[in-house]
Coordinates of C-alpha atoms in Angstrom, one line a residue:
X5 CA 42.7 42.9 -15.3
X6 CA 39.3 42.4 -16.2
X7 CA 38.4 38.7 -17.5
X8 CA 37.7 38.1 -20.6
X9 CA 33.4 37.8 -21.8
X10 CA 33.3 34.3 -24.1
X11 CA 31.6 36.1 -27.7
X12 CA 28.6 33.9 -27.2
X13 CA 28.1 34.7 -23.3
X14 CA 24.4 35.6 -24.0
X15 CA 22.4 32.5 -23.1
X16 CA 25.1 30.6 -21.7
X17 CA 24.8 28.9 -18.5
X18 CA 27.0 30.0 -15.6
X19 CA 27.8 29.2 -12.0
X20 CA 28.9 31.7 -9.0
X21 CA 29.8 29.2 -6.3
X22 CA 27.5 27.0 -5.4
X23 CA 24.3 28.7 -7.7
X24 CA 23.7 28.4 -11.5
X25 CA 22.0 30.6 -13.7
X26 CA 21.8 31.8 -17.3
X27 CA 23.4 34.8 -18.8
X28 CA 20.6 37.1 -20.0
X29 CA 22.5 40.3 -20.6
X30 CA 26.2 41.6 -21.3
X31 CA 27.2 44.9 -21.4
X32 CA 27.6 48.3 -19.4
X33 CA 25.2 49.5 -16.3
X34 CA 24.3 53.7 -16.2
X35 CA 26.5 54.9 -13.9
X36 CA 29.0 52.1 -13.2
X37 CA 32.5 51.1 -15.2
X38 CA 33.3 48.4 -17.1
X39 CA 31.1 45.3 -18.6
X40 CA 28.5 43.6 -16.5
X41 CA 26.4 40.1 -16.8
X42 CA 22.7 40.2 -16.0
X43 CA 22.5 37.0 -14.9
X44 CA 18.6 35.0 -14.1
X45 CA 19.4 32.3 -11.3
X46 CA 18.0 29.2 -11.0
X47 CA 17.4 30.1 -7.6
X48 CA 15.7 33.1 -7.2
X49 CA 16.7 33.8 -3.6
X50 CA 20.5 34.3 -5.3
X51 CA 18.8 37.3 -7.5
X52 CA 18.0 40.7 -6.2
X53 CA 15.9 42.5 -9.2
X54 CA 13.7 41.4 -12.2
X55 CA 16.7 42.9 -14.8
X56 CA 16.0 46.5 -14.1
X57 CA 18.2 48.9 -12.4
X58 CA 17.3 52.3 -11.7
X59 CA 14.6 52.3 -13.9
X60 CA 16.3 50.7 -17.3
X61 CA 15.4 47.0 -17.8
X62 CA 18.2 45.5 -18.7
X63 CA 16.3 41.9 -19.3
X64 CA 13.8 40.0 -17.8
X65 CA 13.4 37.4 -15.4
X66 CA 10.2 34.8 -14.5
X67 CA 10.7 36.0 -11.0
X68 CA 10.4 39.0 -9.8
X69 CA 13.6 38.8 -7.9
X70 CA 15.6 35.9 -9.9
X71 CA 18.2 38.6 -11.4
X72 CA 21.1 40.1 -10.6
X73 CA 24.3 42.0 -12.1
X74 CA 27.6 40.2 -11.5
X75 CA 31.3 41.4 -13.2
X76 CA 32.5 38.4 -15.8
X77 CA 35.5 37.1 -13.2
X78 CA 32.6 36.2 -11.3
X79 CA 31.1 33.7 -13.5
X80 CA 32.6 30.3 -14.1
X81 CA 31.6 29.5 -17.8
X82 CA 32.9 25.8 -17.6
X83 CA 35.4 23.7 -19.8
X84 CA 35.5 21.4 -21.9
X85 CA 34.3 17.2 -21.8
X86 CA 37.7 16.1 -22.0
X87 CA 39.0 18.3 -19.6
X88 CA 36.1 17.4 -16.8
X89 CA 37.0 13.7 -17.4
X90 CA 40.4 14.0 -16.9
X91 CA 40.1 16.4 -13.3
X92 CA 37.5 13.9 -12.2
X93 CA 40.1 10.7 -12.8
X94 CA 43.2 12.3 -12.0
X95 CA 44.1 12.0 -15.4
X96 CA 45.6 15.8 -16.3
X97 CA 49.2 17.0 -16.6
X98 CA 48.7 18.7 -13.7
X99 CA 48.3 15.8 -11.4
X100 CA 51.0 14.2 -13.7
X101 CA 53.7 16.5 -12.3
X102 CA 52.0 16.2 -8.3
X103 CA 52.9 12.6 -9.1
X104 CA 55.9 12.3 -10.2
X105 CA 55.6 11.6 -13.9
X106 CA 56.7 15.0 -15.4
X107 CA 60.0 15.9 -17.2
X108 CA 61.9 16.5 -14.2
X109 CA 62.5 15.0 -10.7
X110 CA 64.0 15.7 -7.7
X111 CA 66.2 13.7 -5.6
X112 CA 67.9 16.3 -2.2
X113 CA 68.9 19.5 -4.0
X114 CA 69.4 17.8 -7.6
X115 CA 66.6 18.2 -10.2
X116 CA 67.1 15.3 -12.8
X117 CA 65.4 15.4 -16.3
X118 CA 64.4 12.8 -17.8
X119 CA 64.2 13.4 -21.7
X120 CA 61.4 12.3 -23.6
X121 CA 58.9 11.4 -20.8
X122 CA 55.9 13.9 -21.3
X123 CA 54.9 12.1 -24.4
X124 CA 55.2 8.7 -22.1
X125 CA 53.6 10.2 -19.7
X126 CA 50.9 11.5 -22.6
X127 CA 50.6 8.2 -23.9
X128 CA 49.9 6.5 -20.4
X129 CA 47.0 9.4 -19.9
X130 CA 45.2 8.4 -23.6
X131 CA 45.6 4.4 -23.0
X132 CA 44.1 5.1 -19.4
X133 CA 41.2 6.9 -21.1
X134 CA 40.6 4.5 -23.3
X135 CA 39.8 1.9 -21.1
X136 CA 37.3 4.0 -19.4
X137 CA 33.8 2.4 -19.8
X138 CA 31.7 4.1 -17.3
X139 CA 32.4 8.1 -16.9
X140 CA 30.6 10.6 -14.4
X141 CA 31.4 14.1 -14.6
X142 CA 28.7 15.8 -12.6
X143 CA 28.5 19.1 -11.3
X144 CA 32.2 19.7 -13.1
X145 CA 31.4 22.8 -14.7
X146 CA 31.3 20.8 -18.4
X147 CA 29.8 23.8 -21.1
X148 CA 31.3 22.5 -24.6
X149 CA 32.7 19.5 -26.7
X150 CA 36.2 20.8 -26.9
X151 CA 38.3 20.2 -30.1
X152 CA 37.2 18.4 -32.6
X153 CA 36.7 14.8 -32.9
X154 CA 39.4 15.2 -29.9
X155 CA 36.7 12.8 -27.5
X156 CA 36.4 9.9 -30.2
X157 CA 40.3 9.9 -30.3
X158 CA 40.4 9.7 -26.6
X159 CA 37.7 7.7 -24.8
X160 CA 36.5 5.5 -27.9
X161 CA 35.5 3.0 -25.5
X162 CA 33.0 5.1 -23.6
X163 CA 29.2 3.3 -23.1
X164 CA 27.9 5.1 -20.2
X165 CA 27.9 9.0 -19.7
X166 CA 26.3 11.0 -16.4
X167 CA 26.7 14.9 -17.7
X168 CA 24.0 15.8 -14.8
X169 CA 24.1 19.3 -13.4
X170 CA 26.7 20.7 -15.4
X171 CA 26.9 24.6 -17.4
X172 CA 25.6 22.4 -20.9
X173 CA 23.3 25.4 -22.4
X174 CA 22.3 23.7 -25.7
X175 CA 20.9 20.0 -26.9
X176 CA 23.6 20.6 -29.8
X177 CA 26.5 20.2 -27.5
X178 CA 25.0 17.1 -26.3
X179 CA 24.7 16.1 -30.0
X180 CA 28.4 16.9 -30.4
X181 CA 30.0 15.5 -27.9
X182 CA 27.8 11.9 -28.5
X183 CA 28.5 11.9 -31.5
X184 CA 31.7 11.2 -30.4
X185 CA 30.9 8.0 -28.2
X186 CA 30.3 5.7 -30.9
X187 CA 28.5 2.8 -28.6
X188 CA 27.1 5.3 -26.4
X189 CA 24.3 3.6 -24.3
X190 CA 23.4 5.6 -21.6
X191 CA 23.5 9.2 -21.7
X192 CA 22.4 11.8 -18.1
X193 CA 22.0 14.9 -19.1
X194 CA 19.6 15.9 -15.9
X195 CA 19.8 19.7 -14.5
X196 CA 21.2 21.3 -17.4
X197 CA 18.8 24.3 -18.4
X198 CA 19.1 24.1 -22.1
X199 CA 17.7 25.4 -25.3
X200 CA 16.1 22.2 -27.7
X201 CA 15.2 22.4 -31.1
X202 CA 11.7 24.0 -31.6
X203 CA 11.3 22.7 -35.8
X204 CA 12.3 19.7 -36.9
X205 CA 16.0 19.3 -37.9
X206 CA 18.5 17.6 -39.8
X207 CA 18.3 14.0 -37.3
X208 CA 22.1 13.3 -36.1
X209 CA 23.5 9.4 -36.0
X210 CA 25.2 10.8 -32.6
X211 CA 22.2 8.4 -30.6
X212 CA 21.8 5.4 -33.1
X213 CA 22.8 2.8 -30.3
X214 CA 21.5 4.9 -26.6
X215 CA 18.9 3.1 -25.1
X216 CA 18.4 5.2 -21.5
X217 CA 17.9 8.7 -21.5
X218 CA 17.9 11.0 -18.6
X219 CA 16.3 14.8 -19.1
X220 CA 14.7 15.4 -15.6
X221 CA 14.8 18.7 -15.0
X222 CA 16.0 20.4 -18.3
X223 CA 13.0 22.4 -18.9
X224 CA 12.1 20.5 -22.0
X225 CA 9.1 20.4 -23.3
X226 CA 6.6 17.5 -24.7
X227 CA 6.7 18.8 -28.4
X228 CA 10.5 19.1 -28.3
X229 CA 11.5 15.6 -27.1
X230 CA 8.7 14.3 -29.8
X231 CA 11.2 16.5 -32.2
X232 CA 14.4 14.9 -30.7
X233 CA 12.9 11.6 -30.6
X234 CA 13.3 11.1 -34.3
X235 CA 16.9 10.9 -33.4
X236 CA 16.5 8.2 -30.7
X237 CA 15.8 4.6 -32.7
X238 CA 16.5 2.0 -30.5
X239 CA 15.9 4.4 -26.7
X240 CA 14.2 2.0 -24.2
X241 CA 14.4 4.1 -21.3
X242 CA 13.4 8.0 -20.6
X243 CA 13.1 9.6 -17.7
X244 CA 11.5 13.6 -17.7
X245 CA 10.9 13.9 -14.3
X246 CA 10.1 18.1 -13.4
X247 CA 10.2 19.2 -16.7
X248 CA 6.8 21.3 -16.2
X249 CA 5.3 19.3 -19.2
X250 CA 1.4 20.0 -18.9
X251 CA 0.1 18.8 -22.3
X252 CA 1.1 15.3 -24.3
X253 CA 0.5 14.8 -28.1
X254 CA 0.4 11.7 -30.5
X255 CA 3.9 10.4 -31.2
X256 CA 3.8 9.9 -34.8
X257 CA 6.6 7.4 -35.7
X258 CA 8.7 8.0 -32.5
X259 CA 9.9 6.2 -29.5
X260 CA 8.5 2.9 -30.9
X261 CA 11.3 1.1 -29.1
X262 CA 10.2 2.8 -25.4
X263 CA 10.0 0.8 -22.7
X264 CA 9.6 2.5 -19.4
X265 CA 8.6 6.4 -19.3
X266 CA 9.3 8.6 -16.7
X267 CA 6.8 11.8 -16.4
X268 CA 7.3 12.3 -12.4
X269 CA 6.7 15.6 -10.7
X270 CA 5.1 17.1 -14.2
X271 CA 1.7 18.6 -13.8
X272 CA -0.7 17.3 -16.2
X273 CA -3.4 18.6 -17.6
X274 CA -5.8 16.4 -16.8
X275 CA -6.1 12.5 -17.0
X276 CA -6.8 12.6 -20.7
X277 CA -3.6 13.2 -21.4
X278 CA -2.5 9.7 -21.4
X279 CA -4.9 8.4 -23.8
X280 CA -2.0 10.2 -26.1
X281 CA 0.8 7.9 -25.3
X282 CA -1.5 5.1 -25.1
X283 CA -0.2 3.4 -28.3
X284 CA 2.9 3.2 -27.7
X285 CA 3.3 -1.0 -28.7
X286 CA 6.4 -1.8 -26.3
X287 CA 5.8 0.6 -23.6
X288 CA 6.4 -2.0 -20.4
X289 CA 7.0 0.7 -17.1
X290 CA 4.5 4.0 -17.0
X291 CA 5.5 6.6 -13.8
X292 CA 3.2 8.9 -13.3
X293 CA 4.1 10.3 -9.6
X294 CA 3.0 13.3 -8.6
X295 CA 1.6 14.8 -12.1
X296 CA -2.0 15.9 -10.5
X297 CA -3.8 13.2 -12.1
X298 CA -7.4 12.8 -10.5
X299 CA -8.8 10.0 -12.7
X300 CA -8.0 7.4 -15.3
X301 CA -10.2 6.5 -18.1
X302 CA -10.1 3.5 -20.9
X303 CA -13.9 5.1 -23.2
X304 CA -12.9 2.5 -26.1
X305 CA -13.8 -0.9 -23.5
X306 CA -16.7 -1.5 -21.5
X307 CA -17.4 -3.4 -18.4
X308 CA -15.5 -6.7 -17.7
X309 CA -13.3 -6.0 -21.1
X310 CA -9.8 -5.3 -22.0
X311 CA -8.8 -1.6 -23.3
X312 CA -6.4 -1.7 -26.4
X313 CA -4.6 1.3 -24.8
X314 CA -1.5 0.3 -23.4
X315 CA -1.1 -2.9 -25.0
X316 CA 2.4 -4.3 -23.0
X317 CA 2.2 -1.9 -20.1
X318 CA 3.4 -3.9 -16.9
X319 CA 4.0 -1.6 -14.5
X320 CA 2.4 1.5 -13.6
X321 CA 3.1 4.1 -10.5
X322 CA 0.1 6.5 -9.9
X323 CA 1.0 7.5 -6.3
X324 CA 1.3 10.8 -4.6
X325 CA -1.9 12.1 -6.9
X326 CA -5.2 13.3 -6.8
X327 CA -7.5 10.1 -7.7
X328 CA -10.2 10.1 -5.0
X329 CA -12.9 7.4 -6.6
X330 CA -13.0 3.9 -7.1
X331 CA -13.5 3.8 -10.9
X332 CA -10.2 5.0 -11.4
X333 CA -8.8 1.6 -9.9
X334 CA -12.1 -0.4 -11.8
X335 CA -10.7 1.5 -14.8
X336 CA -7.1 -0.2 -14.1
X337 CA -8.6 -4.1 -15.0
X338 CA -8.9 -3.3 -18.2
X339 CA -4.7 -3.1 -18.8
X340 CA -4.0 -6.1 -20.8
X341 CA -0.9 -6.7 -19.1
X342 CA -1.2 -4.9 -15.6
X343 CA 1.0 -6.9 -13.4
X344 CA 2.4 -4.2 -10.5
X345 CA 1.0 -0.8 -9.3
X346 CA 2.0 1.9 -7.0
X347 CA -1.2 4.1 -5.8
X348 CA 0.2 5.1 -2.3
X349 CA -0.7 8.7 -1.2
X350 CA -4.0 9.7 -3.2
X351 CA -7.5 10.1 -1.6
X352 CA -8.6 7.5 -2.4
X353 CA -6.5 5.6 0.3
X354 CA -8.1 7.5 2.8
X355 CA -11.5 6.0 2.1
X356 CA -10.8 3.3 3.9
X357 CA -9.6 3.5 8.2
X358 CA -8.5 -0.7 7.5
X359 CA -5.6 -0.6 5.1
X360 CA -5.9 -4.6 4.8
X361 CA -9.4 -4.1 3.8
X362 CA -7.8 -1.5 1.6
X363 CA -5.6 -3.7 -0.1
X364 CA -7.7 -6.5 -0.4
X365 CA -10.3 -4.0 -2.2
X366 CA -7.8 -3.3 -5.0
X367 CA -6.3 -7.0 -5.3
X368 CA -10.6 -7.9 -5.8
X369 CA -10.7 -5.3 -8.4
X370 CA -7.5 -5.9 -10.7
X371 CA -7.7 -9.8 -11.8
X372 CA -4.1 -10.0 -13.2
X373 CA -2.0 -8.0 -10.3
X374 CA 1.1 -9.7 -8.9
X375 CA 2.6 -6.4 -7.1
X376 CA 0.7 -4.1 -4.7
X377 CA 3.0 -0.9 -3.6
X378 CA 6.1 -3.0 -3.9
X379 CA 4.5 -5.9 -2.2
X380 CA 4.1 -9.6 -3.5
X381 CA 0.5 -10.5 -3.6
X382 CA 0.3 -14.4 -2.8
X383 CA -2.3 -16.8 -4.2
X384 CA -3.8 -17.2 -0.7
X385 CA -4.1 -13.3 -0.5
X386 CA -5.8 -13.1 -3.8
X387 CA -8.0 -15.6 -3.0
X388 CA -9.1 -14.6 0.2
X389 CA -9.6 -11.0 -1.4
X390 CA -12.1 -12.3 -4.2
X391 CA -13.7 -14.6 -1.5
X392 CA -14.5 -11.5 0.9
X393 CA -15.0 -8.7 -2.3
X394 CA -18.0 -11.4 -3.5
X395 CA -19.8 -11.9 0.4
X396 CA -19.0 -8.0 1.1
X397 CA -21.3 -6.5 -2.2
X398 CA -23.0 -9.7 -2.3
X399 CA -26.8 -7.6 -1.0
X400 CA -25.9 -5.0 -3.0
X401 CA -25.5 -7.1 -6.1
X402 CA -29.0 -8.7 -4.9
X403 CA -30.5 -5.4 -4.6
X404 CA -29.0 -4.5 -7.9
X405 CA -30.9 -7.3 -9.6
X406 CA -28.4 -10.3 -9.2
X407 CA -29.8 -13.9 -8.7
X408 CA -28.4 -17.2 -8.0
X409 CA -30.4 -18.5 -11.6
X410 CA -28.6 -17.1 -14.3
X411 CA -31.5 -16.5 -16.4
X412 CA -32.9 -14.0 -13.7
X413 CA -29.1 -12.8 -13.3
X414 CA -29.3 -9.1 -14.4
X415 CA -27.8 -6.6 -12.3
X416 CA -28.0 -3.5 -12.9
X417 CA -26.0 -0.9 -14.9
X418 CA -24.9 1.2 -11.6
X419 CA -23.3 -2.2 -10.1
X420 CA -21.4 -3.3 -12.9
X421 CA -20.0 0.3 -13.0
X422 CA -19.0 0.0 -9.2
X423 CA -18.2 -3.5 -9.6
X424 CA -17.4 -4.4 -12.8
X425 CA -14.8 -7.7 -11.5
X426 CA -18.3 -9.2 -9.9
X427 CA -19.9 -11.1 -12.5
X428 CA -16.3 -12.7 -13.1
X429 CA -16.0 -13.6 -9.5
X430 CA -19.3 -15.2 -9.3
X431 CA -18.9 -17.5 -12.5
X432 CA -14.9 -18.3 -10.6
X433 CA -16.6 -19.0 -6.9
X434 CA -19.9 -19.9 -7.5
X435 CA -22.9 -17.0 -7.0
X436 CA -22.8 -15.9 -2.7
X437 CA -25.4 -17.9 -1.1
X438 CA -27.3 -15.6 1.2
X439 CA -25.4 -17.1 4.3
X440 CA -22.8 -15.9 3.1
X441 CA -23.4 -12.2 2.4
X442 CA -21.8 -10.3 5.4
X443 CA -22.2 -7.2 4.0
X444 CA -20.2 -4.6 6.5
X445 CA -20.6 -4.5 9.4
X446 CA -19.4 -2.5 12.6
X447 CA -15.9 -3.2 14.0
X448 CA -17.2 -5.4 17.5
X449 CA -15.4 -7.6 19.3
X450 CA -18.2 -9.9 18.8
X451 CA -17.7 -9.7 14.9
X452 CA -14.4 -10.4 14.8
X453 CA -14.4 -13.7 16.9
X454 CA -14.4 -16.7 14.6
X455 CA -15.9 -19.6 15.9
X456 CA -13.8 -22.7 14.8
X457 CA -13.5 -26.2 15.0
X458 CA -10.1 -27.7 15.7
X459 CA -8.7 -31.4 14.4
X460 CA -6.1 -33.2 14.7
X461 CA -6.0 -36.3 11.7
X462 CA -3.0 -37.6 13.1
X463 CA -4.5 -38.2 16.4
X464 CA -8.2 -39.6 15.7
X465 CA -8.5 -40.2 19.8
X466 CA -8.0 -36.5 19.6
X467 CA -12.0 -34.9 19.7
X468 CA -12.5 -32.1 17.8
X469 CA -12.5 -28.5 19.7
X470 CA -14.3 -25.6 19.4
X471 CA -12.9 -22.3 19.9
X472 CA -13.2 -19.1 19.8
X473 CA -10.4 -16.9 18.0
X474 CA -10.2 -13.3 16.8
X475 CA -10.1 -12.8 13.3
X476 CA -6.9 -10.9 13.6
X477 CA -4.9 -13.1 15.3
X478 CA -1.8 -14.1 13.5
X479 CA -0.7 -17.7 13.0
X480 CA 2.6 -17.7 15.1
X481 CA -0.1 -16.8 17.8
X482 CA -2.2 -19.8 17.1
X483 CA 0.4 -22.5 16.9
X484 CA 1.1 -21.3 20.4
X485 CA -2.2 -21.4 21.8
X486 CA -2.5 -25.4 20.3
X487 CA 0.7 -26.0 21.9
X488 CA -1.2 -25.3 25.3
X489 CA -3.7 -27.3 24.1
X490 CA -2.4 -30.5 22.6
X491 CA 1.2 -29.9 24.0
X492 CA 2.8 -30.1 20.9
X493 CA 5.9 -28.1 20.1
X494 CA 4.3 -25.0 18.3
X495 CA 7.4 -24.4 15.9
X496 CA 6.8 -27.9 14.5
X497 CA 2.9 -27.5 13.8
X498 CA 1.4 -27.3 10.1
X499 CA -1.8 -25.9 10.3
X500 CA -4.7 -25.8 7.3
X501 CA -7.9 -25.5 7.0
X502 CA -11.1 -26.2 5.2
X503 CA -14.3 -24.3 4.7
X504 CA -17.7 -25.2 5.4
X505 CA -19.2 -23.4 2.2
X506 CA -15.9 -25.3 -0.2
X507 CA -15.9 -28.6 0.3
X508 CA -13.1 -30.5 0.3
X509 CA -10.7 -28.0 -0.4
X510 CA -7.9 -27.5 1.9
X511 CA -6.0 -24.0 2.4
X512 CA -2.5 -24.1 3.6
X513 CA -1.6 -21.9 7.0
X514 CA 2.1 -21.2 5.7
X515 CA 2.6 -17.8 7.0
X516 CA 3.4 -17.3 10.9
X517 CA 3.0 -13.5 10.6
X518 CA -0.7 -13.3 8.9
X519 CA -3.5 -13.2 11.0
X520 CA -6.4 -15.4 10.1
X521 CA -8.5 -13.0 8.2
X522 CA -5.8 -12.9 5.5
X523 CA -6.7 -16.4 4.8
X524 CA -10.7 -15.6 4.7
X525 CA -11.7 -18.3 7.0
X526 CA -15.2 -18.0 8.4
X527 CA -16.9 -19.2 11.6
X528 CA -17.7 -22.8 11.2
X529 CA -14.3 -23.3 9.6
X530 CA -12.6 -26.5 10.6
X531 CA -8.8 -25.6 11.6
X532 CA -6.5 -28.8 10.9
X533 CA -3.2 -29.7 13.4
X534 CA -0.7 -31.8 11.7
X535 CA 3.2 -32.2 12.9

């Protein structure tokens, strides 16, 4: 018997097995029997054809070979919420009878009934649904709402929903079945191919309370979530990761509440593109991974200032992209509230062989970061960082037309687009004094041996030694070395040390697995040994 074709099969998502796809044709094929569904998969190594057969096109696919022609008993075209939920939790009459709760039982070769126990049994299913807070019905085939209001009588106590990869073919079923879940919070509708509004529509209460959002992967576009948006008042969290959104535009009146955005694996445009979300006032977290970017670019502040673009942006991830120059990272200072960045895997990080030097580059070059790629930057490590950044460029901001007297102080326009943190680090350090400008030089092993003096206060009969030490040594390394020298157990030394161009400032030692350089001490630097 042939099965039965739903009357709104055109358009609706299907899965054969393991693969998904969309319906995009129902009816008879020249010279075969009986109905047939042209069906575009999402994998295109499922299809065999681009819709035509013998000649006719029957629709049309993106790919050439995404299509194929499979009967109706072939395609699963899903069920509804209620009945996903209650599969997933074991919650159906089905597993009521495996159980034991049905209206009969058997004990040897007598079947006993027991009268009036399917609407126990019913009643124990709806108070067990009820309690359900958290529900996950991925990849369970769900494709409609079901009955009317039949969720909100059932699972009224629903907050967080994952409907990821399901046979959902339209935002309106999402609308229905939320509008359901009354204190809905969370909602995942990732990996559903579906159809969004295109014009601006009656706005729904179903997401008045929803603050995350999941839509990676459902093939919407920028102009349709600024359309849905209106329907999202209090959202906090979206995430639209793959979505191949190329071009942004000017929320006007939407996702004022937005705190982290989620634009992964989308190719932009170009850079520009964010100067249109730039105003969004609460926007905190900004992911931008692998969207093509090649630059950033604040044109409304200048050197030294503060952009009013992204006004509470906190945390931005630019990694896995294109940016290849060092203006891009200048650019970065000028966040208001930039506190953690992700820049891993971009050209850029190739300009350097050192990835210390690397890191201390950007920490130099944005004043207010506290995170590097997922790593805590310490006081010590900024400080070294702004220490080295001002003796590294300090020729170059000589050459440029820098001076120690600030009324002959007037580098020139190129530096301060190069180095636009250098004026700020002179006026926190004091201007380089030309001992002190190192500049870069060639990775010898007579360049990276310090020359230091060693004391020990707490032993005044103790002279002072000088030795020599390689700049990368770490300080679990040193404590053993002054063990051999002053015989003191290493693990209870507490090493500092204070600079010959600072005087009388002291820097803590605290961390065994640095080497010195971290700490930016110079040759003439006198190392001190307490216990």
């Amino acid at each position: 018997m042939a099965a039965e074709v739903p009357p709104d099969a055109l358009g609706r998502r299907v899965s054969c097995g393991t693969d998904y796809g969309t319906v995009r044709y129902v009816g008879s094929v020249a010279r075969t029997a009986g109905i047939w569904l042209g069906v575009e998969w999402d994998d295109p190594q499922r299809g065999k054809h681009d819709g035509s057969y013998e000649g006719t096109q029957y629709f049309k696919c993106r790919h050439p070979k995404g299509g194929s022609f499979i009967r109706p008993n072939k395609a699963n075209f899903g069920v509804d919420f209620l009945t996903a939920v209650k599969d997933r939790y074991g919650l159906n009459e089905k597993q009521d009878v495996q159980c034991g709760t049905g209206s009969t039982l058997v004990f040897g070769t007598k079947t006993v009934e027991f009268v009036g126990m399917d609407s126990v049994a019913e009643q124990q299913r709806q108070v067990q649904l009820n309690k359900l807070v958290d529900i996950s019905v991925r990849e369970c085939a769900v494709s409609h709402a079901g009955q009317e209001e039949e969720i909100s009588r059932t699972c009224a106590n629903m907050r967080h929903i994952n409907l990821s990869k399901n046979l959902i073919s339209s935002w309106d079923t999402v609308i229905v079945i939320a509008s359901q879940v009354q204190n809905l919070e969370t909602l995942n509708v990732s990996e559903n191919k579906m159809r969004f509004p295109s014009t601006s529509t009656f706005t729904s209460n179903a997401f008045s309370n929803l603050k995350i959002l999941a839509l990676n992967q459902t093939e919407i576009t920028w102009t349709e979530v600024l359309l849905c948006a209106q329907g999202w008042p209090v959202l906090e969290e979206l995430y639209l990761s793959s979505n191949n959104i190329t071009v942004l535009e000017r929320p006007d009146n939407v996702l004022l509440t937005l705190k982290l955005l989620d634009l992964s694996d989308n190719q932009l445009l170009d850079g520009n593109q964010l100067h249109l979300i730039a105003q969004l006032p609460r926007l905190e977290q900004l992911i931008l991974r692998n969207t093509g970017i090649s630059s950033i670019h604040f044109p409304d502040a200048g050197f030294g200032c503060k952009t009013k673009m992204f006004p509470s942006l906190k945390r931005l991830a630019i990694n896995d992209n294109k940016i290849s120059q060092w203006s891009s990272i200048n650019e970065l200072d000028k966040l208001p509230s930039l506190r953690a960045l992700q820049c891993n895997n971009n050209p850029l990080m190739d300009t350097e062989k050192n990835s210390e030097t690397l890191k201390q580059l950007i920490i130099a070059k944005i004043s207010q970061l506290e995170i590097l790629n997922n790593c805590e930057i310490l006081p010590a490590e900024r400080r070294g960082a702004e220490l080295d950044y001002r003796k590294i460029f300090g020729k170059d901001w000589l050459e440029a037309g820098g001076h120690w007297n600030p009324e002959k102080n007037k580098p020139s326009e190129e530096f301060l687009a190069a180095h636009p943190r250098y004026p700020a680090l002179c006026l926190k350090y004091g201007a380089p004094e030309e001992g002190e400008l190192k500049g870069r030089q060639p990775l010898t092993l007579k360049n990276q041996l310090l020359t230091l003096t060693i004391k020990c206060p707490e032993k005044p009969e103790q002279k002072p030694v000088e030795k020599k030490l390689p700049e990368s040594m770490t300080i679990q390394k040193v404590k053993g070395l002054l063990y051999r020298l002053f015989k003191i157990p290493g693990s209870e030394l507490k090493l500092s040390y204070e600079s010959s161009k600072l005087e009388g400032k002291e820097v803590e030692l605290d961390n065994d697995l640095k080497p010195l350089q971290f700490y930016s001490i110079e040759s003439g630097d006198c190392v001190l040994v307490r216990w």
